[in-house]
Coordinates of C-alpha atoms in Angstrom, one line a residue:
Chain A
M1 CA 122.4 -5.6 115.6
A2 CA 121.6 -2.2 117.2
L3 CA 124.5 -0.6 119.1
P4 CA 123.8 1.1 122.5
P5 CA 123.3 4.9 122.3
I6 CA 126.5 6.9 122.5
K7 CA 126.6 9.1 125.6
T8 CA 130.3 9.0 126.5
V9 CA 133.1 9.4 124.0
G10 CA 136.8 8.6 124.5
V11 CA 139.1 11.0 122.7
I12 CA 142.7 9.9 122.1
G13 CA 145.0 12.8 121.2
T14 CA 144.3 16.5 121.7
G15 CA 146.2 18.1 118.9
V16 CA 144.2 20.5 116.7
I17 CA 141.9 17.8 115.4
G18 CA 141.3 16.0 118.7
A19 CA 140.7 19.3 120.6
S20 CA 138.2 20.4 118.0
W21 CA 136.4 17.0 118.1
T22 CA 136.3 17.3 121.9
A23 CA 134.7 20.8 121.6
L24 CA 132.0 19.4 119.3
F25 CA 131.2 16.4 121.4
L26 CA 130.9 18.5 124.5
A27 CA 128.8 21.2 122.8
K28 CA 126.4 18.4 121.7
G29 CA 125.9 17.3 125.3
L30 CA 128.1 14.2 125.3
K31 CA 130.5 13.3 128.1
V32 CA 134.1 13.1 127.0
I33 CA 137.1 11.2 128.6
V34 CA 140.2 12.5 126.9
T35 CA 143.8 11.7 127.0
D36 CA 147.1 13.0 125.5
P37 CA 150.6 12.1 126.7
A38 CA 152.1 15.5 125.7
P39 CA 153.2 17.8 128.5
G40 CA 150.8 20.6 129.0
A41 CA 148.1 19.0 126.8
D42 CA 145.4 19.5 129.5
A43 CA 145.9 23.2 129.6
R44 CA 146.1 23.5 125.8
L45 CA 142.8 21.6 125.5
R46 CA 141.1 24.0 127.9
D47 CA 142.4 27.0 125.8
H48 CA 141.0 25.3 122.6
L49 CA 137.6 24.7 124.2
L50 CA 137.3 28.3 125.3
K51 CA 138.3 29.5 121.8
H52 CA 135.9 27.2 119.9
W53 CA 132.8 27.8 122.0
P54 CA 131.5 30.9 120.2
S55 CA 131.7 29.4 116.8
I56 CA 130.0 26.0 117.4
P57 CA 126.7 25.8 115.6
N58 CA 123.6 24.7 117.6
A59 CA 125.2 23.9 120.9
K60 CA 122.9 21.8 123.2
V61 CA 124.4 22.7 126.5
T62 CA 125.4 25.8 128.4
Q63 CA 129.0 27.1 128.3
D64 CA 129.4 25.9 131.8
E65 CA 128.3 22.4 131.1
Y66 CA 130.5 22.4 127.9
L67 CA 133.5 23.3 130.0
N68 CA 132.9 20.7 132.7
N69 CA 131.6 17.6 131.0
F70 CA 135.0 16.2 130.3
K71 CA 137.7 14.4 132.2
F72 CA 141.3 14.7 131.1
V73 CA 143.2 11.6 132.1
K74 CA 146.8 10.6 131.9
E75 CA 146.1 7.0 131.1
I76 CA 142.7 6.1 129.5
D77 CA 142.9 2.3 130.2
A78 CA 141.0 2.5 133.4
Y79 CA 138.1 4.3 131.6
L80 CA 137.8 2.2 128.5
G81 CA 134.9 0.3 130.1
D82 CA 133.0 3.6 130.4
V83 CA 133.1 4.8 126.8
D84 CA 130.5 4.1 124.0
L85 CA 132.8 5.3 121.2
I86 CA 136.4 6.2 120.7
Q87 CA 137.6 8.9 118.4
E88 CA 141.4 8.5 117.8
N89 CA 143.6 11.4 116.7
G90 CA 147.1 10.1 117.2
P91 CA 150.1 10.7 114.9
E92 CA 149.9 9.5 111.3
R93 CA 152.6 6.8 111.7
L94 CA 151.8 3.2 110.8
D95 CA 153.8 1.6 113.6
F96 CA 152.3 3.9 116.2
K97 CA 148.7 3.3 115.0
R98 CA 149.2 -0.5 114.8
S99 CA 150.2 -0.8 118.4
L100 CA 147.7 1.8 119.6
F101 CA 144.8 0.0 117.9
A102 CA 146.0 -3.4 119.1
H103 CA 145.9 -2.0 122.6
L104 CA 142.6 -0.3 122.3
D105 CA 140.9 -3.3 120.7
A106 CA 142.2 -5.6 123.4
N107 CA 141.1 -3.3 126.3
T108 CA 137.8 -1.9 125.1
P109 CA 134.5 -3.7 125.4
E110 CA 133.8 -5.7 122.2
H111 CA 130.8 -3.7 121.0
V112 CA 132.4 -0.2 121.3
L113 CA 133.0 1.5 117.9
I114 CA 136.5 2.8 117.4
A115 CA 136.9 5.5 114.8
S116 CA 140.2 7.0 113.6
S117 CA 140.6 10.6 112.4
S118 CA 143.4 9.4 110.1
S119 CA 143.6 11.5 106.9
G120 CA 145.8 9.2 105.0
L121 CA 146.3 5.7 106.5
P122 CA 143.5 3.3 105.7
S123 CA 142.4 1.3 108.7
S124 CA 143.1 -2.1 107.0
E125 CA 146.8 -1.2 107.4
F126 CA 146.7 -0.6 111.2
I127 CA 144.2 -3.3 112.4
T128 CA 146.7 -6.1 111.6
E129 CA 147.3 -6.8 115.2
C130 CA 143.8 -6.4 116.5
N131 CA 142.5 -9.9 117.6
K132 CA 139.3 -9.1 119.6
N133 CA 136.9 -7.3 117.2
P134 CA 138.5 -5.4 114.3
A135 CA 135.0 -5.3 112.8
R136 CA 134.2 -2.2 115.0
I137 CA 137.1 -0.2 113.6
L138 CA 136.8 2.3 110.8
I139 CA 138.0 5.7 109.7
G140 CA 136.0 8.8 110.6
H141 CA 138.1 11.5 108.9
P142 CA 136.9 15.0 109.6
F143 CA 137.7 18.1 107.6
N144 CA 139.5 20.7 109.6
P145 CA 138.3 22.2 111.9
P146 CA 135.9 19.3 112.9
H147 CA 133.8 21.5 115.2
L148 CA 132.8 23.6 112.3
V149 CA 133.1 21.9 108.9
P150 CA 130.2 19.4 108.4
L151 CA 132.1 16.8 106.2
V152 CA 133.3 13.5 107.8
E153 CA 134.6 10.7 105.5
V154 CA 133.5 7.3 107.0
V155 CA 135.8 4.7 105.5
P156 CA 135.3 1.1 106.6
H157 CA 138.0 -1.6 105.9
Q158 CA 136.9 -4.8 104.2
G159 CA 136.1 -6.5 107.5
T160 CA 134.2 -3.6 109.2
G161 CA 130.7 -4.7 110.2
D162 CA 127.7 -3.0 108.5
A163 CA 126.2 -2.2 111.9
Y164 CA 129.3 -0.3 112.8
V165 CA 129.3 1.7 109.6
T166 CA 125.6 2.5 110.1
A167 CA 126.2 3.5 113.7
A168 CA 129.1 5.8 112.7
L169 CA 127.0 7.5 110.1
Q170 CA 124.2 8.0 112.6
F171 CA 126.5 9.2 115.3
Y172 CA 128.1 11.9 113.1
R173 CA 124.7 13.0 111.8
S174 CA 123.4 13.3 115.3
L175 CA 126.2 15.9 115.9
G176 CA 125.0 17.9 112.9
K177 CA 127.8 16.6 110.7
D178 CA 127.3 15.6 107.1
P179 CA 129.1 12.2 106.8
V180 CA 129.8 10.6 103.4
L181 CA 130.5 6.8 103.0
V182 CA 133.6 5.9 101.2
K183 CA 132.6 2.3 100.2
K184 CA 136.1 1.1 99.4
E185 CA 139.5 2.1 100.8
T186 CA 141.3 4.4 98.3
P187 CA 144.4 6.5 98.7
G188 CA 143.4 10.0 99.9
F189 CA 139.8 8.9 100.3
I190 CA 137.5 11.4 98.4
A191 CA 138.2 15.0 99.5
N192 CA 142.0 14.8 99.3
R193 CA 141.8 13.3 95.8
L194 CA 139.5 16.1 94.5
Q195 CA 141.8 18.6 96.2
A196 CA 144.9 17.0 94.7
A197 CA 143.3 17.2 91.2
V198 CA 142.7 20.9 91.6
C199 CA 146.0 21.6 93.2
A200 CA 148.0 19.8 90.5
E201 CA 146.4 21.8 87.7
A202 CA 146.6 25.0 89.7
Y203 CA 150.4 24.5 90.4
S204 CA 150.9 23.8 86.7
L205 CA 149.1 26.9 85.5
V206 CA 151.0 29.1 88.0
A207 CA 154.4 27.5 87.3
R208 CA 153.9 27.9 83.5
G209 CA 153.1 31.6 83.9
I210 CA 149.6 31.3 82.5
V211 CA 148.1 33.0 85.5
S212 CA 149.4 34.6 88.7
A213 CA 149.0 32.8 92.0
E214 CA 146.6 35.5 93.1
D215 CA 144.4 35.3 90.0
L216 CA 144.4 31.5 90.2
D217 CA 142.9 31.7 93.6
K218 CA 140.5 34.4 92.5
T219 CA 139.2 32.0 89.8
M220 CA 138.1 29.7 92.6
T221 CA 136.9 32.2 95.2
S222 CA 135.0 34.5 92.8
G223 CA 133.7 31.7 90.5
L224 CA 134.0 28.0 90.9
G225 CA 134.2 27.9 94.7
L226 CA 131.0 30.0 95.1
R227 CA 129.1 27.4 93.1
W228 CA 130.7 24.4 94.7
A229 CA 129.8 25.6 98.2
L230 CA 126.2 25.1 97.1
T231 CA 126.1 22.3 94.5
G232 CA 128.8 19.7 93.9
P233 CA 130.3 18.8 90.6
I234 CA 127.7 16.2 89.6
M235 CA 124.7 18.4 90.5
T236 CA 126.4 21.4 88.9
N237 CA 126.8 19.4 85.7
T238 CA 123.2 18.2 85.9
L239 CA 121.8 21.7 86.2
G240 CA 124.3 22.8 83.5
G241 CA 122.7 20.2 81.2
G242 CA 119.2 21.7 81.8
G243 CA 118.4 19.1 84.5
D244 CA 119.9 16.2 82.5
F245 CA 123.3 14.9 83.3
N246 CA 123.3 12.6 80.2
H247 CA 122.8 15.7 78.0
F248 CA 125.6 17.4 79.7
M249 CA 128.0 14.5 79.3
D250 CA 127.1 14.0 75.6
H251 CA 127.4 17.7 74.9
L252 CA 130.5 18.6 77.0
G253 CA 132.3 15.3 77.0
P254 CA 134.4 16.1 73.9
A255 CA 135.5 19.5 75.2
L256 CA 136.3 17.9 78.6
K257 CA 138.6 15.4 76.8
T258 CA 140.4 18.2 74.9
W259 CA 141.1 20.1 78.1
L260 CA 142.2 17.0 80.0
D261 CA 144.5 16.0 77.2
D262 CA 146.1 19.4 77.3
M263 CA 146.4 19.2 81.1
H264 CA 148.2 15.9 80.8
R265 CA 150.7 17.4 78.3
H266 CA 151.5 20.1 80.9
E267 CA 151.3 18.0 84.0
F268 CA 152.9 19.3 87.2
D269 CA 155.8 17.2 88.4
V270 CA 156.3 17.5 92.2
N271 CA 159.8 16.1 91.8
S272 CA 160.9 18.7 89.2
Q273 CA 162.3 22.2 89.2
D274 CA 158.8 23.4 88.5
V275 CA 158.3 23.2 92.3
D276 CA 160.9 26.0 92.8
V277 CA 159.3 28.2 90.2
L278 CA 155.9 27.6 91.8
K279 CA 157.2 28.4 95.3
E280 CA 158.8 31.7 94.1
R281 CA 155.6 32.8 92.3
V282 CA 153.4 31.9 95.3
N283 CA 155.7 33.6 97.8
E284 CA 155.8 36.8 95.6
W285 CA 152.1 37.0 96.3
T286 CA 151.7 35.7 99.8
S287 CA 154.5 37.8 101.2
Q288 CA 152.5 40.9 100.3
T289 CA 149.4 39.7 102.1
N290 CA 148.5 39.7 105.8
L291 CA 148.1 36.0 106.3
K292 CA 146.9 36.3 109.9
E293 CA 144.1 38.6 108.8
I294 CA 143.2 36.4 105.9
E295 CA 143.0 33.3 108.1
E296 CA 140.9 35.0 110.8
S297 CA 138.5 36.4 108.2
R298 CA 138.3 33.0 106.5
N299 CA 137.4 31.3 109.7
K300 CA 134.8 33.9 110.7
R301 CA 133.2 33.7 107.3
L302 CA 133.3 29.9 107.2
A303 CA 131.5 29.8 110.5
G304 CA 128.9 32.3 109.2
M305 CA 128.4 30.4 105.9
I306 CA 127.9 27.0 107.7
K307 CA 125.5 28.6 110.2
S308 CA 123.4 30.2 107.5
K309 CA 123.4 26.9 105.5
S310 CA 122.3 24.9 108.6
E311 CA 119.6 27.4 109.6
D312 CA 118.1 27.3 106.1
Y313 CA 117.6 23.6 106.4
V314 CA 116.3 23.5 109.9
Chain B
M1 CA 147.3 55.3 75.6
A2 CA 144.2 55.9 77.7
L3 CA 140.9 54.8 76.2
P4 CA 137.8 56.9 76.4
P5 CA 135.4 56.2 79.3
I6 CA 132.9 53.5 78.6
K7 CA 129.3 54.8 78.7
T8 CA 127.6 52.9 76.0
V9 CA 128.0 49.1 75.4
G10 CA 127.0 47.2 72.3
V11 CA 125.7 43.7 73.1
I12 CA 125.7 41.1 70.4
G13 CA 123.5 38.1 71.1
T14 CA 120.9 37.9 73.9
G15 CA 120.9 34.3 74.9
V16 CA 121.3 33.5 78.6
I17 CA 124.8 35.0 78.8
G18 CA 124.0 38.1 76.7
A19 CA 120.8 38.9 78.5
S20 CA 122.6 38.6 81.9
W21 CA 125.4 40.9 80.7
T22 CA 122.8 43.4 79.5
A23 CA 121.1 43.3 82.9
L24 CA 124.5 44.0 84.7
F25 CA 125.5 46.8 82.3
L26 CA 122.1 48.5 82.7
A27 CA 122.1 48.1 86.5
K28 CA 125.5 49.8 86.6
G29 CA 124.2 52.9 84.8
L30 CA 125.5 52.1 81.3
K31 CA 123.5 52.6 78.1
V32 CA 123.2 49.4 76.0
I33 CA 122.5 48.9 72.3
V34 CA 121.6 45.3 71.9
T35 CA 120.9 43.0 69.0
D36 CA 119.9 39.4 68.3
P37 CA 118.6 38.0 65.1
A38 CA 116.4 35.3 66.8
P39 CA 112.6 35.8 66.5
G40 CA 111.1 37.1 69.8
A41 CA 114.6 37.9 71.2
D42 CA 113.4 41.4 72.2
A43 CA 110.6 40.1 74.3
R44 CA 112.7 37.4 75.9
L45 CA 115.4 40.0 76.8
R46 CA 112.8 42.1 78.6
D47 CA 111.7 39.0 80.6
H48 CA 115.3 38.3 81.5
L49 CA 115.8 41.9 82.7
L50 CA 112.7 41.8 84.9
K51 CA 113.7 38.5 86.4
H52 CA 117.3 39.5 87.1
W53 CA 116.6 42.9 88.6
P54 CA 116.1 41.8 92.3
S55 CA 119.3 39.8 92.4
I56 CA 121.8 42.3 91.0
P57 CA 124.2 43.5 93.7
N58 CA 124.7 47.3 94.1
A59 CA 122.6 48.6 91.3
K60 CA 123.3 52.3 90.5
V61 CA 120.0 53.2 88.8
T62 CA 116.3 52.9 89.5
Q63 CA 114.4 49.9 88.1
D64 CA 112.8 52.3 85.7
E65 CA 116.1 53.6 84.3
Y66 CA 117.3 50.0 84.2
L67 CA 114.4 49.0 82.0
N68 CA 114.7 51.9 79.7
N69 CA 118.4 52.6 79.1
F70 CA 118.6 50.1 76.3
K71 CA 117.7 50.0 72.6
F72 CA 117.0 46.7 71.0
V73 CA 117.9 46.9 67.3
K74 CA 117.5 44.5 64.4
E75 CA 120.8 45.5 62.8
I76 CA 123.6 47.0 64.9
D77 CA 125.7 48.4 62.0
A78 CA 124.1 51.8 62.1
Y79 CA 125.0 52.1 65.8
L80 CA 128.6 50.9 65.9
G81 CA 129.8 54.5 65.9
D82 CA 128.0 55.1 69.2
V83 CA 129.4 52.3 71.3
D84 CA 132.5 52.5 73.6
L85 CA 132.8 48.7 74.0
I86 CA 131.2 45.6 72.4
Q87 CA 130.5 42.4 74.4
E88 CA 129.8 39.6 71.9
N89 CA 127.8 36.5 72.9
G90 CA 127.2 34.7 69.6
P91 CA 127.3 30.9 69.0
E92 CA 130.5 29.1 69.7
R93 CA 131.2 28.2 66.1
L94 CA 134.5 29.2 64.6
D95 CA 133.2 30.1 61.1
F96 CA 130.4 32.2 62.6
K97 CA 132.8 34.1 64.9
R98 CA 135.3 34.6 62.2
S99 CA 133.0 36.4 59.9
L100 CA 131.2 38.2 62.8
F101 CA 134.5 39.6 64.1
A102 CA 135.7 40.6 60.6
H103 CA 132.5 42.5 60.2
L104 CA 132.6 44.1 63.6
D105 CA 136.3 45.1 63.2
A106 CA 135.7 46.6 59.8
N107 CA 132.7 48.6 60.9
T108 CA 133.5 49.8 64.5
P109 CA 135.7 52.8 65.2
E110 CA 139.3 51.7 65.6
H111 CA 139.7 52.4 69.3
V112 CA 136.6 50.5 70.5
L113 CA 137.4 47.4 72.6
I114 CA 135.7 44.2 71.4
A115 CA 135.3 41.5 74.0
S116 CA 133.9 38.0 73.3
S117 CA 132.2 35.9 76.0
S118 CA 133.5 32.8 74.3
S119 CA 134.0 30.0 76.8
G120 CA 136.1 27.8 74.6
L121 CA 137.4 29.4 71.4
P122 CA 140.5 31.6 71.9
S123 CA 140.3 34.9 70.0
S124 CA 143.5 34.1 68.0
E125 CA 141.4 31.6 66.1
F126 CA 138.7 34.0 65.1
I127 CA 140.5 37.3 64.4
T128 CA 142.1 35.8 61.3
E129 CA 140.1 38.0 59.0
C130 CA 140.2 41.2 61.0
N131 CA 142.3 43.7 59.1
K132 CA 141.6 47.0 60.8
N133 CA 142.6 46.7 64.5
P134 CA 142.7 43.1 65.9
A135 CA 144.7 44.5 68.8
R136 CA 141.4 45.7 70.4
I137 CA 140.0 42.2 70.5
L138 CA 140.1 39.8 73.5
I139 CA 138.1 37.3 75.4
G140 CA 136.0 38.5 78.4
H141 CA 134.6 35.1 79.5
P142 CA 132.1 35.4 82.3
F143 CA 131.0 32.7 84.7
N144 CA 127.3 32.0 84.5
P145 CA 125.2 34.0 85.4
P146 CA 127.3 37.1 84.6
H147 CA 125.0 39.5 86.4
L148 CA 125.8 37.6 89.6
V149 CA 129.1 35.7 89.7
P150 CA 132.1 38.0 90.0
L151 CA 134.6 36.0 87.9
V152 CA 135.5 37.2 84.4
E153 CA 138.5 35.6 82.6
V154 CA 140.2 38.2 80.4
V155 CA 142.2 36.4 77.8
P156 CA 144.2 38.4 75.2
H157 CA 145.6 36.9 72.1
Q158 CA 149.3 37.4 71.3
G159 CA 148.6 40.6 69.4
T160 CA 146.1 42.2 71.8
G161 CA 147.4 45.6 72.9
D162 CA 148.3 46.1 76.6
A163 CA 146.1 49.2 76.8
Y164 CA 143.1 47.1 75.8
V165 CA 143.9 44.5 78.3
T166 CA 144.2 47.1 81.0
A167 CA 141.0 48.8 79.8
A168 CA 139.1 45.5 79.9
L169 CA 140.2 44.7 83.5
Q170 CA 139.3 48.2 84.6
F171 CA 135.9 48.1 82.9
Y172 CA 134.9 44.8 84.5
R173 CA 136.2 45.9 87.9
S174 CA 134.1 49.1 87.6
L175 CA 131.0 46.8 87.3
G176 CA 131.9 45.1 90.6
K177 CA 133.3 42.1 88.8
D178 CA 136.5 40.3 89.8
P179 CA 138.4 39.8 86.6
V180 CA 141.5 37.5 86.3
L181 CA 144.1 37.8 83.6
V182 CA 144.9 34.7 81.6
K183 CA 148.3 35.7 80.3
K184 CA 148.6 33.1 77.5
E185 CA 145.8 31.4 75.6
T186 CA 145.3 27.9 76.9
P187 CA 142.4 25.4 76.2
G188 CA 139.6 25.9 78.7
F189 CA 141.3 29.0 80.1
I190 CA 141.6 28.6 83.9
A191 CA 138.1 27.9 85.4
N192 CA 137.2 25.1 82.9
R193 CA 140.5 23.4 83.5
L194 CA 140.1 23.4 87.3
Q195 CA 136.6 22.2 86.8
A196 CA 137.6 19.5 84.4
A197 CA 140.2 18.2 86.9
V198 CA 137.6 17.8 89.6
C199 CA 135.0 16.4 87.3
A200 CA 137.3 13.7 85.8
E201 CA 138.2 12.4 89.3
A202 CA 134.6 12.7 90.5
Y203 CA 133.3 10.7 87.5
S204 CA 136.0 8.1 88.1
L205 CA 135.2 7.7 91.8
V206 CA 131.4 7.4 91.1
A207 CA 131.8 5.0 88.1
R208 CA 134.2 2.8 90.2
G209 CA 131.6 2.6 93.0
I210 CA 133.9 4.1 95.6
V211 CA 131.3 6.7 96.6
S212 CA 127.7 7.5 95.6
A213 CA 127.0 10.5 93.3
E214 CA 125.2 12.1 96.2
D215 CA 128.0 11.6 98.6
L216 CA 130.6 12.8 96.1
D217 CA 128.7 16.1 95.8
K218 CA 128.4 16.3 99.6
T219 CA 132.2 16.0 99.9
M220 CA 132.3 19.3 97.9
T221 CA 129.4 21.2 99.4
S222 CA 130.0 20.2 103.0
G223 CA 133.7 20.3 102.9
L224 CA 136.0 21.5 100.1
G225 CA 133.6 23.9 98.5
L226 CA 132.9 25.8 101.7
R227 CA 136.6 26.5 102.0
W228 CA 137.2 27.3 98.3
A229 CA 134.4 29.9 98.4
L230 CA 136.7 31.8 100.8
T231 CA 140.3 30.9 100.0
G232 CA 141.6 29.4 96.7
P233 CA 143.8 26.3 96.5
I234 CA 147.1 28.3 96.8
M235 CA 146.1 30.3 99.9
T236 CA 144.4 27.3 101.4
N237 CA 147.7 25.4 101.1
T238 CA 149.6 28.3 102.4
L239 CA 147.4 28.5 105.5
G240 CA 147.6 24.7 105.8
G241 CA 151.4 25.1 105.9
G242 CA 151.1 27.4 108.9
G243 CA 151.5 30.5 106.7
D244 CA 154.3 28.9 104.6
F245 CA 153.5 27.5 101.1
N246 CA 157.0 26.0 100.9
H247 CA 156.6 24.1 104.1
F248 CA 153.2 22.8 102.8
M249 CA 154.8 21.6 99.5
D250 CA 157.8 20.0 101.2
H251 CA 155.5 18.3 103.7
L252 CA 152.5 17.3 101.5
G253 CA 154.2 16.9 98.1
P254 CA 155.0 13.2 98.6
A255 CA 151.4 12.4 99.6
L256 CA 150.1 14.4 96.7
K257 CA 152.2 12.4 94.3
T258 CA 150.9 9.1 95.8
W259 CA 147.3 10.2 95.3
L260 CA 147.9 11.6 91.8
D261 CA 149.6 8.4 90.7
D262 CA 146.6 6.4 92.0
M263 CA 144.3 8.7 90.2
H264 CA 146.2 8.2 86.9
R265 CA 145.8 4.5 87.3
H266 CA 142.1 4.8 87.5
E267 CA 141.6 7.7 85.1
F268 CA 138.1 8.2 83.8
D269 CA 137.9 7.7 80.0
V270 CA 135.1 9.8 78.4
N271 CA 135.1 7.4 75.4
S272 CA 134.6 4.2 77.4
Q273 CA 131.6 2.3 78.9
D274 CA 132.4 4.0 82.2
V275 CA 130.3 6.8 80.9
D276 CA 127.2 4.6 80.9
V277 CA 127.9 3.4 84.4
L278 CA 128.4 6.9 85.5
K279 CA 125.2 8.2 83.9
E280 CA 123.2 5.4 85.5
R281 CA 124.6 6.1 89.0
V282 CA 124.0 9.8 88.6
N283 CA 120.5 9.4 87.3
E284 CA 119.6 7.1 90.2
W285 CA 120.3 10.0 92.5
T286 CA 119.1 13.0 90.5
S287 CA 115.8 11.3 89.5
Q288 CA 114.9 11.3 93.2
T289 CA 115.6 15.0 93.7
N290 CA 113.6 18.1 92.9
L291 CA 115.9 19.7 90.4
K292 CA 113.9 22.9 90.0
E293 CA 113.8 23.4 93.7
I294 CA 117.6 22.7 94.0
E295 CA 118.3 25.2 91.2
E296 CA 116.2 27.9 92.6
S297 CA 117.6 27.5 96.1
R298 CA 121.1 27.4 94.7
N299 CA 120.6 30.7 92.8
K300 CA 119.1 32.4 95.8
R301 CA 121.9 31.3 98.1
L302 CA 124.5 32.2 95.5
A303 CA 123.1 35.8 95.3
G304 CA 123.1 35.9 99.1
M305 CA 126.6 34.7 99.4
I306 CA 127.9 37.1 96.8
K307 CA 126.1 40.0 98.4
S308 CA 127.5 39.2 101.9
K309 CA 131.0 38.9 100.5
S310 CA 130.8 42.2 98.6
E311 CA 129.3 44.0 101.6
D312 CA 132.1 42.9 103.8
Y313 CA 134.7 44.4 101.5
V314 CA 132.9 47.7 100.9

């Protein structure tokens, strides 16, 4: 089953994530029908769009088209027949998403793919009241900010149709994104789990006084992170094994086990007093930094890095 | 106690790490006296130096000086009175390092700092037969390749003198490196522990069939890694909490715990059959890639990324 081409996207919710998705969709030449019940949401969306424009890689339209190819509506129901895909960005509350998806499923033509930006709730939990076609519902979880960072985690539930999974992957790729397929629902999907693994050990090392918060971060930004921006853990290991992952595992496996065992012995407990020690040590450092400057510089460099990566491959 | 300025470095061992250190020392205008007992080591070192020259950031000498400011010697003993610092890169075997360091300590002037590139053995384990001045011995663990990646983990043992720790940090900084201080010896120091945390979860997700090896890596290179090249886990969390790490912890702590608990339940066991499943899935992917091309492209981009980061800060 081939799905019709996606020309018009419905965006539900224009918080940080929804506004950034809208910017990307518009820059790639799509029409967008967008809604958000919050007072002033329309004006805030326009501010976001203006702010994001300079940093979007490979825009396909003029700034003028970008700023005019969308319609902000108070109620989207009357327009659900006009959209080819919905990207939902509502609050991460189960009751809210359950009734929203029941409503969207009932009122949107049967073939229209509905993707949720949910970062935590798997779709199996909120499709329970969808009776029309829950097979077209899946998670399309972006990495913040979506108009910039290529990663999208596509997570079907057990009943999502293969054609919809394929269509979602194709759609995100057509926007210049780099979607990954999470084949089975799992808490935190992939990125949040890898991030949690690093954070738990980072918190433990700082709380134990092994390393300062600043030096912990430097270990990442001046070492590990530089490499991981270019090759992931599996390829890094493969290259580290002289092109042979098996060799790496056989050679480094025992050391890995020693480190992991020691990490278990000193595991960070988010419900203990270690949290207070950690907070104090982190605040000691961050209170001496200019966070606004760091964030602006990070976002600028991030855009530059992504641009240079995408240009290399074109 | 201020240590004398470092003008001449003794390099012991010219494998991949030792040769790369030598390249960096020479490019920064230091004199190097270098030794390695392996047949043909002298010629291989010259090959490495020629290869590394174009990628070294901010060299302070001409290529001609770079290639001539070192002396390769069969036995370094006669030169130990001429060096201001030793960077040791011998095999990671405890018995070997123990007798090597006993010999170096006995035959090198008392004030000379001796740093080991050891990636795993803490120096407390191999200074046991050093009777002259074990307080000048510490770990200066680089991240491969040392001539390029800024990170150096400086790890004193309990008896290392503060002046030597300070001198080591200053020395590495003077080379344009970004050293971090590991205040207490801990298995795997910092970088290998953070790396182990990510790898263990990555292996588990791939072995369980949640995600393909290729998509696992993409989650890093198109998402997490891009961010971690710019801000480490602590600063990323702080910015994620709107500039407030405490807010982030209070808000995300419970989700973090849920993910970590699930990760524990599915923990990768390096001594189980999961290893074979993992190897098969990784090899399925890597056998379809051009590893030589990936490695060359990675090294080129790594050099470019480091150069652009260092230029921004100058």
